[in-house]
Amino acid sequence: ANVSKGTVYGYFDNKEALFIASFEALQAELAAELMAALASEQTVRNQLSKGLLTMAESLVAHIELFPLTLEVWAAASSGPLRPKVATAMKGLYRQFREMTAALIKAGKDTGEFRADVNETAIAAWLVGGLAGLVLQSGFDSDVDVRGWSEEFLDAILRGISTSSSKRGDTP
């Protein structure tokens, strides 16, 4: 940031507060990117695809933050930061799960997706799977996050789509 350490601590009480604020800022940035991506699509199916692929691309674009992500996960599991970091992580995952579940529910409401689909469970797997794939890419540059996400989403969308909407656009 090209400022002195003292200047930073004029805004944050300690390193932990800066850590949490940075994480929350990234979360807000990802949510804004996701909302912008959703606005450009007409069908719920395309919104779901575009949203998840946008999330994947954004996470990969920020892959240099991968070591920080691991630190966040480690801090969320133990130590004095656990309650604050765990709350931030819970909020992040919950926000994206709920956004994804809302899209799946909207697809059920419009008849694009099957009525018997459990939107909460599908959303949890989509968000968790995406997070896991990005995690793998942090260790292995051969992981094709975009390509594999497109293939996985195509399979999931075919599985949850009604027969009349299976001919819809794919990711």
mmCIF file of C-alpha atoms in Angstrom:
data_model
loop_
_atom_site.group_PDB
_atom_site.id
_atom_site.type_symbol
_atom_site.label_atom_id
_atom_site.label_comp_id
_atom_site.label_asym_id
_atom_site.label_seq_id
_atom_site.Cartn_x
_atom_site.Cartn_y
_atom_site.Cartn_z
ATOM 1 C CA ALA A 1 0.000 0.000 0.000
ATOM 2 C CA ASN A 2 3.111 2.180 0.105
ATOM 3 C CA VAL A 3 2.328 3.500 3.570
ATOM 4 C CA SER A 4 4.098 3.087 6.865
ATOM 5 C CA LYS A 5 3.150 0.416 9.367
ATOM 6 C CA GLY A 6 1.974 3.145 11.726
ATOM 7 C CA THR A 7 -0.432 4.473 9.092
ATOM 8 C CA VAL A 8 -1.952 1.034 8.647
ATOM 9 C CA TYR A 9 -2.479 0.692 12.387
ATOM 10 C CA GLY A 10 -4.228 4.058 12.355
ATOM 11 C CA TYR A 11 -7.030 2.232 10.536
ATOM 12 C CA PHE A 12 -6.757 -1.211 12.140
ATOM 13 C CA ASP A 13 -6.255 -2.104 15.785
ATOM 14 C CA ASN A 14 -3.949 -5.008 15.016
ATOM 15 C CA LYS A 15 -2.748 -7.437 12.376
ATOM 16 C CA GLU A 16 -5.749 -9.689 12.969
ATOM 17 C CA ALA A 17 -8.205 -6.840 12.269
ATOM 18 C CA LEU A 18 -6.352 -6.069 9.033
ATOM 19 C CA PHE A 19 -6.449 -9.768 8.139
ATOM 20 C CA ILE A 20 -10.231 -9.964 8.654
ATOM 21 C CA ALA A 21 -10.865 -6.680 6.815
ATOM 22 C CA SER A 22 -8.822 -7.881 3.822
ATOM 23 C CA PHE A 23 -10.746 -11.120 3.709
ATOM 24 C CA GLU A 24 -14.092 -9.308 3.927
ATOM 25 C CA ALA A 25 -13.052 -6.875 1.171
ATOM 26 C CA LEU A 26 -12.229 -9.781 -1.131
ATOM 27 C CA GLN A 27 -15.577 -11.369 -0.272
ATOM 28 C CA ALA A 28 -17.398 -8.146 -1.204
ATOM 29 C CA GLU A 29 -15.448 -7.894 -4.462
ATOM 30 C CA LEU A 30 -16.339 -11.474 -5.419
ATOM 31 C CA ALA A 31 -20.016 -10.876 -4.621
ATOM 32 C CA ALA A 32 -20.078 -7.719 -6.767
ATOM 33 C CA GLU A 33 -18.468 -9.555 -9.700
ATOM 34 C CA LEU A 34 -21.001 -12.351 -9.332
ATOM 35 C CA MET A 35 -23.975 -9.982 -9.301
ATOM 36 C CA ALA A 36 -22.696 -8.179 -12.402
ATOM 37 C CA ALA A 37 -22.275 -11.491 -14.219
ATOM 38 C CA LEU A 38 -25.811 -12.608 -13.330
ATOM 39 C CA ALA A 39 -27.330 -9.418 -14.699
ATOM 40 C CA SER A 40 -26.026 -10.174 -18.188
ATOM 41 C CA GLU A 41 -27.888 -13.480 -18.591
ATOM 42 C CA GLN A 42 -31.528 -14.123 -19.521
ATOM 43 C CA THR A 43 -32.243 -17.656 -18.309
ATOM 44 C CA VAL A 44 -31.716 -18.995 -14.818
ATOM 45 C CA ARG A 45 -29.677 -21.842 -16.296
ATOM 46 C CA ASN A 46 -27.315 -19.346 -17.923
ATOM 47 C CA GLN A 47 -27.213 -17.201 -14.777
ATOM 48 C CA LEU A 48 -26.180 -20.212 -12.713
ATOM 49 C CA SER A 49 -23.481 -21.188 -15.201
ATOM 50 C CA LYS A 50 -22.192 -17.665 -15.665
ATOM 51 C CA GLY A 51 -22.196 -17.011 -11.926
ATOM 52 C CA LEU A 52 -20.251 -20.117 -10.998
ATOM 53 C CA LEU A 53 -17.783 -19.719 -13.855
ATOM 54 C CA THR A 54 -17.278 -16.064 -12.927
ATOM 55 C CA MET A 55 -16.587 -17.115 -9.353
ATOM 56 C CA ALA A 56 -14.084 -19.706 -10.577
ATOM 57 C CA GLU A 57 -12.303 -17.221 -12.826
ATOM 58 C CA SER A 58 -12.168 -14.598 -10.112
ATOM 59 C CA LEU A 59 -10.734 -17.032 -7.585
ATOM 60 C CA VAL A 60 -8.123 -18.184 -10.099
ATOM 61 C CA ALA A 61 -7.320 -14.552 -10.956
ATOM 62 C CA HIS A 62 -6.579 -14.034 -7.267
ATOM 63 C CA ILE A 63 -4.555 -17.247 -6.956
ATOM 64 C CA GLU A 64 -1.624 -15.215 -5.591
ATOM 65 C CA LEU A 65 -3.774 -14.948 -2.458
ATOM 66 C CA PHE A 66 -3.799 -18.739 -2.173
ATOM 67 C CA PRO A 67 -1.285 -18.805 0.717
ATOM 68 C CA LEU A 68 -3.447 -16.254 2.546
ATOM 69 C CA THR A 69 -6.496 -18.448 1.961
ATOM 70 C CA LEU A 70 -4.700 -21.349 3.595
ATOM 71 C CA GLU A 71 -3.826 -19.104 6.523
ATOM 72 C CA VAL A 72 -7.476 -18.066 6.810
ATOM 73 C CA TRP A 73 -8.573 -21.712 6.851
ATOM 74 C CA ALA A 74 -5.902 -22.563 9.426
ATOM 75 C CA ALA A 75 -6.897 -19.594 11.606
ATOM 76 C CA ALA A 76 -10.541 -20.649 11.336
ATOM 77 C CA SER A 77 -9.729 -24.050 12.779
ATOM 78 C CA SER A 78 -7.843 -23.096 15.934
ATOM 79 C CA GLY A 79 -6.210 -20.374 17.961
ATOM 80 C CA PRO A 80 -7.350 -17.011 19.258
ATOM 81 C CA LEU A 81 -8.616 -15.846 15.857
ATOM 82 C CA ARG A 82 -10.874 -18.865 15.458
ATOM 83 C CA PRO A 83 -14.207 -17.206 16.337
ATOM 84 C CA LYS A 84 -13.703 -14.156 14.087
ATOM 85 C CA VAL A 85 -12.196 -16.016 11.163
ATOM 86 C CA ALA A 86 -14.665 -18.888 11.418
ATOM 87 C CA THR A 87 -17.504 -16.353 11.333
ATOM 88 C CA ALA A 88 -16.005 -14.670 8.252
ATOM 89 C CA MET A 89 -15.499 -18.017 6.475
ATOM 90 C CA LYS A 90 -18.986 -19.174 7.411
ATOM 91 C CA GLY A 91 -20.363 -15.919 6.028
ATOM 92 C CA LEU A 92 -18.453 -16.284 2.779
ATOM 93 C CA TYR A 93 -19.563 -19.838 2.111
ATOM 94 C CA ARG A 94 -23.113 -19.159 3.280
ATOM 95 C CA GLN A 95 -23.414 -16.088 1.032
ATOM 96 C CA PHE A 96 -22.364 -17.970 -2.094
ATOM 97 C CA ARG A 97 -24.381 -21.083 -1.199
ATOM 98 C CA GLU A 98 -27.492 -18.980 -0.655
ATOM 99 C CA MET A 99 -26.994 -17.082 -3.910
ATOM 100 C CA THR A 100 -26.547 -20.367 -5.765
ATOM 101 C CA ALA A 101 -29.517 -21.995 -4.032
ATOM 102 C CA ALA A 102 -31.673 -18.959 -4.858
ATOM 103 C CA LEU A 103 -30.795 -19.353 -8.536
ATOM 104 C CA ILE A 104 -31.657 -23.045 -8.467
ATOM 105 C CA LYS A 105 -34.950 -22.267 -6.733
ATOM 106 C CA ALA A 106 -35.692 -19.611 -9.346
ATOM 107 C CA GLY A 107 -35.029 -22.246 -12.012
ATOM 108 C CA LYS A 108 -37.485 -24.567 -10.298
ATOM 109 C CA ASP A 109 -40.047 -21.748 -10.177
ATOM 110 C CA THR A 110 -39.667 -21.011 -13.907
ATOM 111 C CA GLY A 111 -39.777 -24.693 -14.825
ATOM 112 C CA GLU A 112 -36.175 -24.776 -16.053
ATOM 113 C CA PHE A 113 -35.124 -27.116 -13.252
ATOM 114 C CA ARG A 114 -36.852 -30.182 -11.847
ATOM 115 C CA ALA A 115 -39.201 -29.547 -8.919
ATOM 116 C CA ASP A 116 -37.688 -32.402 -6.880
ATOM 117 C CA VAL A 117 -34.187 -30.899 -6.791
ATOM 118 C CA ASN A 118 -32.857 -29.963 -3.346
ATOM 119 C CA GLU A 119 -31.429 -26.539 -4.127
ATOM 120 C CA THR A 120 -29.584 -26.282 -0.808
ATOM 121 C CA ALA A 121 -27.729 -29.562 -1.295
ATOM 122 C CA ILE A 122 -26.877 -28.864 -4.945
ATOM 123 C CA ALA A 123 -25.683 -25.358 -4.055
ATOM 124 C CA ALA A 124 -23.479 -26.710 -1.255
ATOM 125 C CA TRP A 125 -21.845 -29.196 -3.622
ATOM 126 C CA LEU A 126 -21.375 -26.622 -6.376
ATOM 127 C CA VAL A 127 -19.770 -24.046 -4.079
ATOM 128 C CA GLY A 128 -17.749 -26.648 -2.182
ATOM 129 C CA GLY A 129 -16.630 -28.357 -5.372
ATOM 130 C CA LEU A 130 -15.562 -25.072 -6.885
ATOM 131 C CA ALA A 131 -13.622 -24.115 -3.745
ATOM 132 C CA GLY A 132 -11.958 -27.533 -3.745
ATOM 133 C CA LEU A 133 -11.015 -27.282 -7.407
ATOM 134 C CA VAL A 134 -9.475 -23.852 -6.908
ATOM 135 C CA LEU A 135 -7.627 -25.236 -3.879
ATOM 136 C CA GLN A 136 -6.219 -28.037 -6.039
ATOM 137 C CA SER A 137 -5.134 -25.508 -8.677
ATOM 138 C CA GLY A 138 -3.119 -23.700 -6.006
ATOM 139 C CA PHE A 139 -1.001 -26.833 -5.652
ATOM 140 C CA ASP A 140 -1.170 -28.135 -9.203
ATOM 141 C CA SER A 141 -0.998 -25.787 -12.189
ATOM 142 C CA ASP A 142 -2.257 -28.579 -14.464
ATOM 143 C CA VAL A 143 -5.737 -28.276 -12.917
ATOM 144 C CA ASP A 144 -7.954 -26.662 -15.550
ATOM 145 C CA VAL A 145 -10.413 -24.822 -13.320
ATOM 146 C CA ARG A 146 -12.386 -23.223 -16.175
ATOM 147 C CA GLY A 147 -12.561 -26.289 -18.413
ATOM 148 C CA TRP A 148 -13.350 -28.766 -15.670
ATOM 149 C CA SER A 149 -15.907 -26.405 -14.154
ATOM 150 C CA GLU A 150 -17.650 -26.082 -17.529
ATOM 151 C CA GLU A 151 -17.791 -29.863 -17.923
ATOM 152 C CA PHE A 152 -19.043 -30.409 -14.377
ATOM 153 C CA LEU A 153 -21.664 -27.667 -14.658
ATOM 154 C CA ASP A 154 -22.903 -29.075 -17.943
ATOM 155 C CA ALA A 155 -23.413 -32.473 -16.294
ATOM 156 C CA ILE A 156 -25.139 -30.975 -13.238
ATOM 157 C CA LEU A 157 -27.356 -28.716 -15.330
ATOM 158 C CA ARG A 158 -28.424 -31.608 -17.541
ATOM 159 C CA GLY A 159 -29.219 -33.572 -14.409
ATOM 160 C CA ILE A 160 -31.374 -30.920 -12.742
ATOM 161 C CA SER A 161 -33.016 -29.529 -15.873
ATOM 162 C CA THR A 162 -36.508 -30.417 -16.945
ATOM 163 C CA SER A 163 -36.746 -32.227 -20.262
ATOM 164 C CA SER A 164 -38.041 -29.079 -21.983
ATOM 165 C CA SER A 165 -35.058 -27.011 -20.823
ATOM 166 C CA LYS A 166 -32.246 -29.526 -21.450
ATOM 167 C CA ARG A 167 -31.797 -28.046 -24.871
ATOM 168 C CA GLY A 168 -30.889 -24.690 -23.260
ATOM 169 C CA ASP A 169 -27.585 -22.938 -23.522
ATOM 170 C CA THR A 170 -24.683 -24.582 -21.786
ATOM 171 C CA PRO A 171 -21.741 -22.889 -20.093
#
